[in-house]
Coordinates of C-alpha atoms and ligand atoms in Angstrom, one line a residue:
X262 CA 83.1 159.1 33.7
X263 CA 84.7 162.5 34.4
X264 CA 88.2 162.7 35.8
X265 CA 89.5 164.9 38.5
X266 CA 91.9 167.8 38.1
X267 CA 93.8 168.6 41.2
X268 CA 94.3 172.3 42.0
X269 CA 97.8 173.1 43.3
X270 CA 97.8 176.7 44.6
X271 CA 101.1 178.5 44.7
X272 CA 99.9 182.0 45.8
X273 CA 102.0 181.7 48.9
X274 CA 105.2 180.7 47.0
X275 CA 105.3 181.8 43.3
X276 CA 102.7 184.6 44.1
X277 CA 104.3 185.9 47.2
X278 CA 107.8 186.1 45.7
X279 CA 106.7 188.6 43.1
X280 CA 107.6 192.3 43.8
X281 CA 104.9 194.1 45.8
X282 CA 103.2 190.9 46.9
X283 CA 105.0 190.0 50.1
X284 CA 102.8 189.0 53.0
X285 CA 103.5 188.7 56.7
X286 CA 102.8 185.6 58.7
X287 CA 99.3 186.6 59.7
X288 CA 98.5 187.3 56.1
X289 CA 99.9 184.0 54.9
X290 CA 97.8 182.1 57.4
X291 CA 94.7 184.1 56.3
X292 CA 95.4 183.2 52.7
X293 CA 95.9 179.5 53.6
X294 CA 92.6 179.6 55.5
X295 CA 90.9 180.9 52.3
X296 CA 92.6 178.3 50.2
X297 CA 91.3 175.6 52.5
X298 CA 87.8 177.0 52.2
X299 CA 88.1 176.9 48.5
X300 CA 88.9 173.2 48.7
X301 CA 92.2 173.4 46.9
X302 CA 94.0 170.0 46.8
X303 CA 97.6 171.3 47.5
X304 CA 98.9 174.5 49.0
X305 CA 102.5 175.4 48.2
X306 CA 103.2 177.3 51.4
X307 CA 106.6 178.7 50.4
X308 CA 110.3 177.9 49.8
X309 CA 111.4 176.8 53.3
X310 CA 115.2 177.1 52.6
X311 CA 115.0 180.7 51.2
X312 CA 114.9 182.5 54.6
X313 CA 114.1 181.8 58.3
X314 CA 110.8 183.8 57.8
X315 CA 109.8 181.5 54.9
X316 CA 110.7 178.4 57.0
X317 CA 108.5 179.7 59.8
X318 CA 105.5 180.5 57.6
X319 CA 105.7 177.1 55.8
X320 CA 105.8 175.4 59.2
X321 CA 102.9 177.4 60.5
X322 CA 100.7 176.9 57.5
X323 CA 101.5 173.1 57.7
X324 CA 100.3 173.1 61.3
X325 CA 97.1 175.1 60.6
X326 CA 95.9 173.3 57.4
X327 CA 93.9 170.2 57.9
X328 CA 92.1 169.5 54.7
X329 CA 94.7 169.6 52.0
X330 CA 98.3 168.7 51.2
X331 CA 100.9 171.3 52.2
X332 CA 104.1 171.5 50.0
X333 CA 107.4 173.3 50.2
X334 CA 109.6 174.1 47.3
X335 CA 113.3 172.9 47.3
X336 CA 116.1 173.1 44.9
X337 CA 117.8 169.8 44.1
X338 CA 120.2 169.8 47.1
X339 CA 120.2 168.2 50.5
X340 CA 120.1 171.4 52.4
X341 CA 116.9 172.7 50.7
X342 CA 115.3 169.3 50.8
X343 CA 116.0 169.0 54.6
X344 CA 114.6 172.4 55.2
X345 CA 111.5 171.6 53.1
X346 CA 110.9 168.4 55.0
X347 CA 111.4 169.9 58.4
X348 CA 108.9 172.7 57.6
X349 CA 106.1 170.4 56.2
X350 CA 106.6 167.2 58.2
X351 CA 103.9 168.0 60.7
X352 CA 101.3 168.6 58.0
X353 CA 98.4 166.2 57.8
X354 CA 99.6 165.5 54.3
X355 CA 103.1 166.8 53.5
X356 CA 104.8 167.1 50.1
X357 CA 108.3 168.1 49.0
X358 CA 108.4 169.8 45.7
X359 CA 111.9 169.5 44.2
X360 CA 113.0 171.2 41.0
X361 CA 115.9 171.6 38.6
X362 CA 116.2 173.4 35.3
X363 CA 116.4 171.3 32.1
X364 CA 116.6 173.8 29.3
X365 CA 120.0 174.3 27.6
X366 CA 120.2 178.0 28.5
X367 CA 119.4 177.3 32.2
X368 CA 121.8 174.4 32.5
X369 CA 124.7 176.2 30.8
X370 CA 124.4 179.7 32.3
X371 CA 122.5 179.3 35.5
X372 CA 123.3 175.8 36.8
X373 CA 126.7 175.5 35.0
X374 CA 126.0 171.8 34.8
X375 CA 126.1 169.4 31.9
X376 CA 122.9 167.5 31.0
X377 CA 124.4 164.3 32.4
X378 CA 125.1 166.0 35.7
X379 CA 121.4 167.2 35.8
X380 CA 120.2 163.6 35.3
X381 CA 122.5 162.4 38.1
X382 CA 121.5 165.2 40.4
X383 CA 117.8 164.5 39.7
X384 CA 118.2 160.8 40.5
X385 CA 120.1 161.4 43.7
X386 CA 118.0 164.2 45.1
X387 CA 114.6 162.8 44.2
X388 CA 115.7 159.5 45.9
X389 CA 116.9 161.5 48.9
X390 CA 113.6 163.5 49.2
X391 CA 111.7 160.2 48.8
X392 CA 113.6 158.7 51.8
X393 CA 112.1 161.5 53.9
X394 CA 108.6 162.0 52.6
X395 CA 106.1 159.8 50.7
X396 CA 104.8 162.5 48.4
X397 CA 107.4 163.9 46.0
X398 CA 106.7 166.3 43.2
X399 CA 109.4 166.9 40.6
X400 CA 109.5 170.0 38.4
X401 CA 111.7 170.4 35.3
X402 CA 112.2 174.1 35.3
X403 CA 111.9 175.8 31.9
X404 CA 110.5 172.5 30.6
X405 CA 108.9 174.1 27.6
X406 CA 112.2 175.3 26.2
X407 CA 113.9 172.0 26.9
X408 CA 114.9 169.4 24.3
X409 CA 111.9 166.9 24.3
X410 CA 114.1 163.9 24.4
X411 CA 116.2 165.2 27.3
X412 CA 113.0 166.2 29.1
X413 CA 111.7 162.6 28.7
X414 CA 115.0 161.2 30.2
X415 CA 114.9 163.5 33.2
X416 CA 111.2 162.7 33.8
X417 CA 111.9 159.0 33.5
X418 CA 114.7 159.3 36.0
X419 CA 112.6 161.3 38.5
X420 CA 109.8 158.7 38.3
X421 CA 112.3 155.8 38.8
X422 CA 113.8 157.7 41.8
X423 CA 110.4 158.1 43.5
X424 CA 108.5 161.1 42.2
X425 CA 104.8 160.6 42.1
X426 CA 103.9 164.0 40.5
X427 CA 105.8 165.4 37.5
X428 CA 105.3 169.1 36.9
X429 CA 106.0 170.7 33.5
X430 CA 106.5 174.4 34.0
X431 CA 106.3 177.0 31.3
X432 CA 108.7 179.1 33.4
X433 CA 109.0 182.1 31.2
X434 CA 105.5 182.1 29.7
X435 CA 106.9 181.2 26.2
X436 CA 104.6 178.3 25.2
X437 CA 101.3 178.3 23.2
X438 CA 98.2 176.2 23.8
X439 CA 98.8 173.8 20.9
X440 CA 102.5 173.4 21.9
X441 CA 101.6 172.9 25.6
X442 CA 99.1 170.2 24.7
X443 CA 101.6 168.4 22.5
X444 CA 104.4 168.6 25.1
X445 CA 102.2 166.7 27.5
X446 CA 100.9 164.2 25.0
X447 CA 104.5 163.5 23.7
X448 CA 105.8 163.1 27.2
X449 CA 103.1 160.6 28.1
X450 CA 103.9 158.7 24.9
X451 CA 107.6 158.8 25.3
X452 CA 107.6 157.9 29.0
X453 CA 105.1 155.1 29.6
X454 CA 106.1 155.3 33.3
X455 CA 103.9 158.4 33.5
X456 CA 100.9 156.1 33.6
X457 CA 99.9 155.9 37.2
X458 CA 101.6 159.1 38.3
X459 CA 100.2 162.6 38.1
X460 CA 101.3 165.0 35.4
X461 CA 101.0 168.7 36.3
X462 CA 101.3 172.0 34.4
X463 CA 102.6 175.3 35.7
X464 CA 102.2 178.2 33.3
X465 CA 103.4 181.8 33.5
X466 CA 101.5 184.6 31.8
X467 CA 104.2 186.6 29.9
X468 CA 102.4 186.4 26.6
X469 CA 98.9 186.4 28.2
X470 CA 98.4 182.7 27.6
X471 CA 98.8 181.1 31.1
X472 CA 95.1 180.2 31.4
X473 CA 94.9 178.9 27.8
X474 CA 98.1 176.9 28.2
X475 CA 97.0 175.4 31.5
X476 CA 93.7 174.3 29.9
X477 CA 95.6 172.9 26.9
X478 CA 97.7 170.9 29.3
X479 CA 94.6 169.3 30.7
X480 CA 93.6 168.3 27.2
X481 CA 97.0 166.8 26.8
X482 CA 96.4 164.6 29.9
X483 CA 97.6 166.7 32.8
X484 CA 95.6 166.1 35.9
X485 CA 97.1 168.7 38.2
X486 CA 97.1 172.5 37.5
X487 CA 99.3 175.0 39.3
X488 CA 97.9 178.4 39.7
X489 CA 97.5 181.4 42.0
X490 CA 94.7 183.6 43.3
X491 CA 94.3 186.6 40.9
X492 CA 97.2 185.3 38.9
X493 CA 99.8 186.7 41.2
X494 CA 103.3 185.6 40.4
X495 CA 106.7 186.5 38.9
X496 CA 106.6 189.1 36.2
X497 CA 103.2 188.9 34.4
X498 CA 102.1 186.3 37.0
X499 CA 100.9 182.7 37.0
X500 CA 97.7 181.1 35.7
X501 CA 94.8 182.7 37.7
X502 CA 93.0 179.9 39.6
X503 CA 89.6 181.6 39.2
X504 CA 90.0 181.6 35.4
X505 CA 91.2 178.0 35.1
X506 CA 88.6 176.6 37.5
X507 CA 85.6 178.5 36.0
X508 CA 86.7 177.6 32.4
X509 CA 86.6 173.9 33.4
X510 CA 83.3 174.3 35.2
X511 CA 81.7 176.4 32.4
X512 CA 82.9 174.2 29.5
X513 CA 82.3 170.6 30.6
X514 CA 81.8 169.8 27.0
X515 CA 85.5 170.6 26.3
X516 CA 87.3 169.7 29.5
X517 CA 86.9 166.0 30.5
X518 CA 87.4 166.7 34.2
X519 CA 86.2 168.5 37.3
X520 CA 87.9 170.2 40.2
X521 CA 86.9 170.0 43.9
X522 CA 86.9 173.8 44.2
X523 CA 84.0 175.4 46.0
X524 CA 83.5 178.2 43.4
X525 CA 81.3 180.2 45.6
X526 CA 84.4 181.1 47.7
X527 CA 86.3 182.5 44.7
X528 CA 85.3 186.1 45.0
X529 CA 86.0 186.3 48.7
X530 CA 89.4 184.7 48.3
X531 CA 90.3 187.1 45.5
X532 CA 89.1 190.1 47.5
X533 CA 91.1 188.9 50.5
X534 CA 94.3 188.5 48.5
X535 CA 94.0 191.9 46.7
X536 CA 93.3 193.5 50.1
X537 CA 96.4 191.9 51.7
X538 CA 98.7 193.1 48.9
X539 CA 97.1 196.5 48.9
X540 CA 95.8 196.5 45.3
X541 CA 92.4 197.3 43.9
X542 CA 90.7 194.7 41.8
X543 CA 91.1 195.7 38.1
X544 CA 87.6 196.5 36.9
X545 CA 87.8 194.2 33.8
X546 CA 89.5 191.2 35.4
X547 CA 87.8 188.0 34.3
X548 CA 85.6 186.4 37.0
X549 CA 86.3 188.7 39.9
X550 CA 86.5 192.3 38.4
X551 CA 83.8 194.8 39.2
X552 CA 82.6 194.8 35.6
X553 CA 82.9 191.0 35.1
X554 CA 79.1 190.7 35.4
X555 CA 78.0 194.3 34.7
X556 CA 75.7 194.8 31.7
X557 CA 75.8 198.5 30.8
X558 CA 74.8 198.6 27.1
X559 CA 71.1 198.9 26.7
X560 CA 70.8 196.0 24.2
X561 CA 72.7 193.7 26.7
X562 CA 70.5 194.8 29.6
X563 CA 67.4 194.1 27.6
X564 CA 68.7 190.6 26.8
X565 CA 69.8 189.8 30.3
X566 CA 66.4 190.9 31.7
X567 CA 64.6 188.7 29.2
X568 CA 66.9 185.7 29.9
X569 CA 70.3 185.9 31.8
X570 CA 71.9 183.3 29.5
X571 CA 71.8 185.8 26.6
X572 CA 74.9 187.5 27.9
X573 CA 75.9 185.5 31.0
X574 CA 77.9 182.3 30.6
X575 CA 78.1 181.9 34.4
X576 CA 76.3 183.6 37.3
X577 CA 77.8 186.0 39.8
X578 CA 76.4 183.8 42.5
X579 CA 78.4 180.8 41.3
X580 CA 81.6 182.7 42.2
X581 CA 80.2 184.2 45.4
X582 CA 79.7 187.8 44.2
X583 CA 77.3 189.5 46.6
X584 CA 74.2 190.6 44.7
X585 CA 74.2 194.0 46.4
X586 CA 70.6 194.0 47.4
X587 CA 69.5 196.3 50.2
X588 CA 69.6 194.0 53.1
X589 CA 69.4 195.5 56.6
X590 CA 68.8 198.8 58.2
X591 CA 68.9 200.8 61.4
X592 CA 66.2 198.7 63.1
X593 CA 67.7 195.3 62.2
X594 CA 68.8 193.3 65.3
X595 CA 71.9 191.3 66.0
X596 CA 70.2 188.0 65.2
X597 CA 69.2 189.2 61.7
X598 CA 72.7 190.6 61.2
X599 CA 74.3 187.3 62.2
X600 CA 72.0 185.4 59.9
X601 CA 73.0 187.7 57.1
X602 CA 76.7 187.0 57.8
X603 CA 76.1 183.3 57.6
X604 CA 74.2 183.6 54.4
X605 CA 77.1 185.5 52.9
X606 CA 79.5 182.7 53.8
X607 CA 81.2 184.3 56.8
X608 CA 82.0 182.1 59.7
X609 CA 82.9 184.5 62.5
X610 CA 83.4 184.0 66.3
X611 CA 81.0 185.6 68.7
X612 CA 83.5 188.4 69.5
X613 CA 84.0 189.1 65.8
X614 CA 80.2 189.3 65.2
X615 CA 79.9 191.7 68.1
X616 CA 82.6 193.9 66.7
X617 CA 81.0 193.9 63.2
X618 CA 77.6 194.5 64.6
X619 CA 78.8 197.6 66.5
X620 CA 80.4 198.9 63.2
X621 CA 77.2 198.1 61.3
X622 CA 75.1 200.1 63.8
X623 CA 77.5 203.0 63.5
X624 CA 77.2 202.8 59.7
X625 CA 73.4 202.7 59.9
X626 CA 73.5 206.1 61.6
X627 CA 75.3 207.5 58.6
X628 CA 73.8 205.6 55.8
X629 CA 70.1 204.9 55.2
X630 CA 70.4 201.5 53.6
X631 CA 73.2 199.0 53.8
X632 CA 74.0 196.5 51.1
X633 CA 75.9 193.2 51.0
X634 CA 79.0 195.1 49.9
X635 CA 78.8 197.4 52.9
X636 CA 78.6 194.4 55.3
X637 CA 81.4 192.7 53.4
X638 CA 83.6 195.8 53.8
X639 CA 82.9 195.9 57.6
X640 CA 84.0 192.2 57.9
X641 CA 87.1 192.7 55.9
X642 CA 88.0 195.8 57.9
X643 CA 88.3 193.7 61.1
X644 CA 89.9 190.7 59.5
X645 CA 93.2 189.3 60.9
X646 CA 95.2 190.8 58.0
X647 CA 95.2 194.0 59.9
X648 CA 97.1 192.6 62.8
X649 CA 99.2 193.7 64.6
X650 CA 97.7 196.7 66.3
X651 CA 100.4 199.1 67.6
X652 CA 98.7 202.5 67.2
X653 CA 94.9 203.2 67.1
X654 CA 93.1 206.3 65.9
X655 CA 91.3 208.1 68.7
X656 CA 90.1 211.2 67.0
X657 CA 90.9 213.7 64.3
X658 CA 89.8 217.0 62.8
X659 CA 90.8 218.6 59.6
X660 CA 90.3 222.1 58.2
X661 CA 90.6 222.5 54.4
X662 CA 89.9 225.3 51.9
X663 CA 90.9 226.5 48.5
X664 CA 92.8 229.5 49.8
X665 CA 95.1 228.2 52.5
X666 CA 97.0 225.0 53.5
X667 CA 95.0 222.2 55.1
X668 CA 95.4 221.7 58.8
X669 CA 94.9 218.4 60.6
X670 CA 94.9 217.5 64.3
X671 CA 95.2 213.8 65.0
X672 CA 95.1 211.9 68.2
X673 CA 96.4 208.3 68.5
X674 CA 96.5 205.8 71.2
X675 CA 99.3 203.3 72.0
X676 CA 99.5 201.1 75.0
X677 CA 96.7 203.1 76.7
X678 CA 98.5 206.4 76.2
X679 CA 97.1 209.1 74.0
X680 CA 99.3 211.5 71.9
X681 CA 98.0 214.3 69.8
X682 CA 99.7 216.5 67.1
X683 CA 98.9 219.0 64.5
X684 CA 100.3 219.5 61.0
X685 CA 99.8 221.5 57.8
X686 CA 99.7 219.9 54.4
X687 CA 98.8 220.4 50.7
X688 CA 95.5 218.8 51.3
X689 CA 93.6 217.2 54.2
X690 CA 95.1 213.7 53.7
X691 CA 98.6 215.0 53.5
X692 CA 98.1 217.1 56.6
X693 CA 96.6 214.2 58.5
X694 CA 99.5 211.9 57.5
X695 CA 102.0 214.5 58.5
X696 CA 100.3 214.7 61.9
X697 CA 100.4 210.9 62.3
X698 CA 104.1 210.9 61.3
X699 CA 104.9 213.5 64.0
X700 CA 103.4 211.2 66.6
X701 CA 104.7 207.9 65.3
X702 CA 108.1 209.0 63.9
X703 CA 108.2 206.0 61.6
X704 CA 111.4 204.6 60.0
X705 CA 112.2 206.0 56.6
X706 CA 110.0 204.4 53.9
X707 CA 108.8 205.2 50.3
X708 CA 105.1 206.1 50.0
X709 CA 104.3 203.8 47.1
X710 CA 100.6 203.8 46.5
X711 CA 97.3 205.2 47.7
X712 CA 94.0 204.0 46.2
X713 CA 90.5 205.1 47.1
X714 CA 87.3 203.6 45.9
X715 CA 83.7 203.4 46.9
X716 CA 82.5 200.1 48.3
X717 CA 78.9 200.4 46.9
X718 CA 76.9 202.7 44.8
X719 CA 75.4 206.1 46.0
X720 CA 76.9 209.3 47.4
X721 CA 76.7 208.0 50.9
X722 CA 78.7 204.9 50.1
X723 CA 81.5 203.6 52.3
X724 CA 84.9 204.7 51.0
X725 CA 87.8 202.2 51.0
X726 CA 91.4 203.4 51.1
X727 CA 94.4 201.2 50.5
X728 CA 97.9 202.6 51.3
X729 CA 101.1 200.9 50.3
X730 CA 104.5 201.7 51.8
X731 CA 107.9 200.3 50.8
X732 CA 110.5 199.7 53.4
X733 CA 113.7 198.2 52.1
X734 CA 112.8 195.4 49.7
X735 CA 109.4 194.8 51.3
X736 CA 106.0 196.4 50.8
X737 CA 103.3 196.8 53.4
X738 CA 99.6 197.6 52.6
X739 CA 96.4 197.9 54.6
X740 CA 92.9 199.1 54.2
X741 CA 90.7 201.7 56.0
X742 CA 87.0 201.8 55.5
X743 CA 84.6 204.6 56.5
X744 CA 81.8 206.8 55.1
X745 CA 84.4 209.6 55.7
X746 CA 87.2 209.3 53.3
X747 CA 89.7 211.3 55.4
X748 CA 89.0 208.9 58.3
X749 CA 89.4 205.9 55.9
X750 CA 92.7 207.4 54.7
X751 CA 94.0 207.8 58.3
X752 CA 92.9 204.3 59.4
X753 CA 94.5 202.8 56.3
X754 CA 97.8 204.7 56.9
X755 CA 97.9 203.7 60.6
X756 CA 97.3 200.0 59.8
X757 CA 100.0 200.1 57.2
X758 CA 102.4 201.8 59.6
X759 CA 101.6 199.2 62.3
X760 CA 102.6 196.4 59.9
X761 CA 105.9 198.2 59.0
X762 CA 106.7 199.0 62.6
X763 CA 106.0 195.4 63.6
X764 CA 108.3 194.1 60.8
X765 CA 111.1 196.6 61.4
X766 CA 111.0 196.4 65.2
X767 CA 111.2 200.2 65.3
X768 CA 108.9 203.0 66.3
X769 CA 108.6 201.6 69.9
X770 CA 108.8 204.3 72.6
X771 CA 109.2 207.1 70.2
Ligands
KIV955 O1 108.1 178.7 37.1 C1 108.7 177.7 37.5 O2 109.4 177.0 36.8 C2 108.6 177.4 38.9 C3 109.1 176.1 39.3 C4 110.0 176.2 40.5 C5 108.0 175.1 39.6 O3 108.0 178.1 39.6
ZN956 ZN1 106.7 179.5 38.5

């Protein structure tokens, strides 16, 4: 009989702590909602003790999530463990995830502790966490560079003190698949107490082996995998959930286990996370990249037309990629539109459907045929990740030519009041952004990134713009979508400024 591999998602903790990946509370709740839809087993919602903002977001995720365990990370000290417990205690199924480093280099230079002190701290803190919460995961940070005998002692101590999940992180992405497998096999052999508890692996991607190492961990006997959507995470990231899950699903002959993941939600979750952090999906990214299922070479196309399995080891439908057929047009009614949304897996409120339908009708006036990707872009454009709404675009006009500076007039609305301004720029986007700045007078930021891409094929396609601004040590990103790329650029910029203003508490009344 096939076993079960639990999926522990740490997008909101290990993913979110990576530079350029920070999320606000609305965004974290949106990601948690997606993870729940995916059917992950455990959501690591954050590191509650690291800041009041993290504490709040872990607590809110714990309160929202109903179908999976919610965990908070904690170092091996009472203060961290108390904060973690307070943040997750109201979850339907709470978990505290405690960790301490076990490699010689980490113990000596980071912790400044002897191995005996690490053993003692592990015993005391796992016992303390267990006195608060029934579900305790223990991680031996930098396990793959630890002495195997010492690792076995620490793991035995953690189990004796109450840990029911033991996680073996490849913290610096140093291990290889055969090594990862043998670390898990040896641990199970050296520590018979591992029988009856769950062994987990947590792999970083510094050498591009996070997925392979995670899968090798399963072959060694691990039954929990820690990963993130799109592989977000420190440095080169963590094991991407979409890769690990689809490898398990596609090669049942190799992996003796299954996950509970609804793979048809993978593409939407990936898109939502990329949208939130303001990055475009890399075209060649496995599973979710634009080219992941594209067959350009004539010989491949010929094969796929004759039989899909010639060049396709999995179908785009199995990961929820819209097939991009022409779906609805100008004469389609609200009922047909609503049915289409449901068939695409969106579960929207009446009010949200009405808003999307109004945008869909506007799009039909500009574009003859709309595709699944267009409809998807409309839905993403009104998704909660955009909140909060401080300024709204009322109208704009631009004048641009090859012989003089571009001019833009932009009119914005805030609290029912309309303000208009005009600016010159070295192009229409620059001019429009300068006009917006004159109205908003935002706090000083660094303009970090601007990405434009078309949503579907054809000259009349919707354009999607993603703007990223850095303010202090945080980045803010948001999307704008329109058939007019200047409009998409302005909308994206305003949404991003709204997030920045909301975070900084500035911009009011200016
Ligand atoms: O990479 C790592 O070691 C971690 C632990 C805290 C689990 O993220
Ligand atoms: Zn990690």
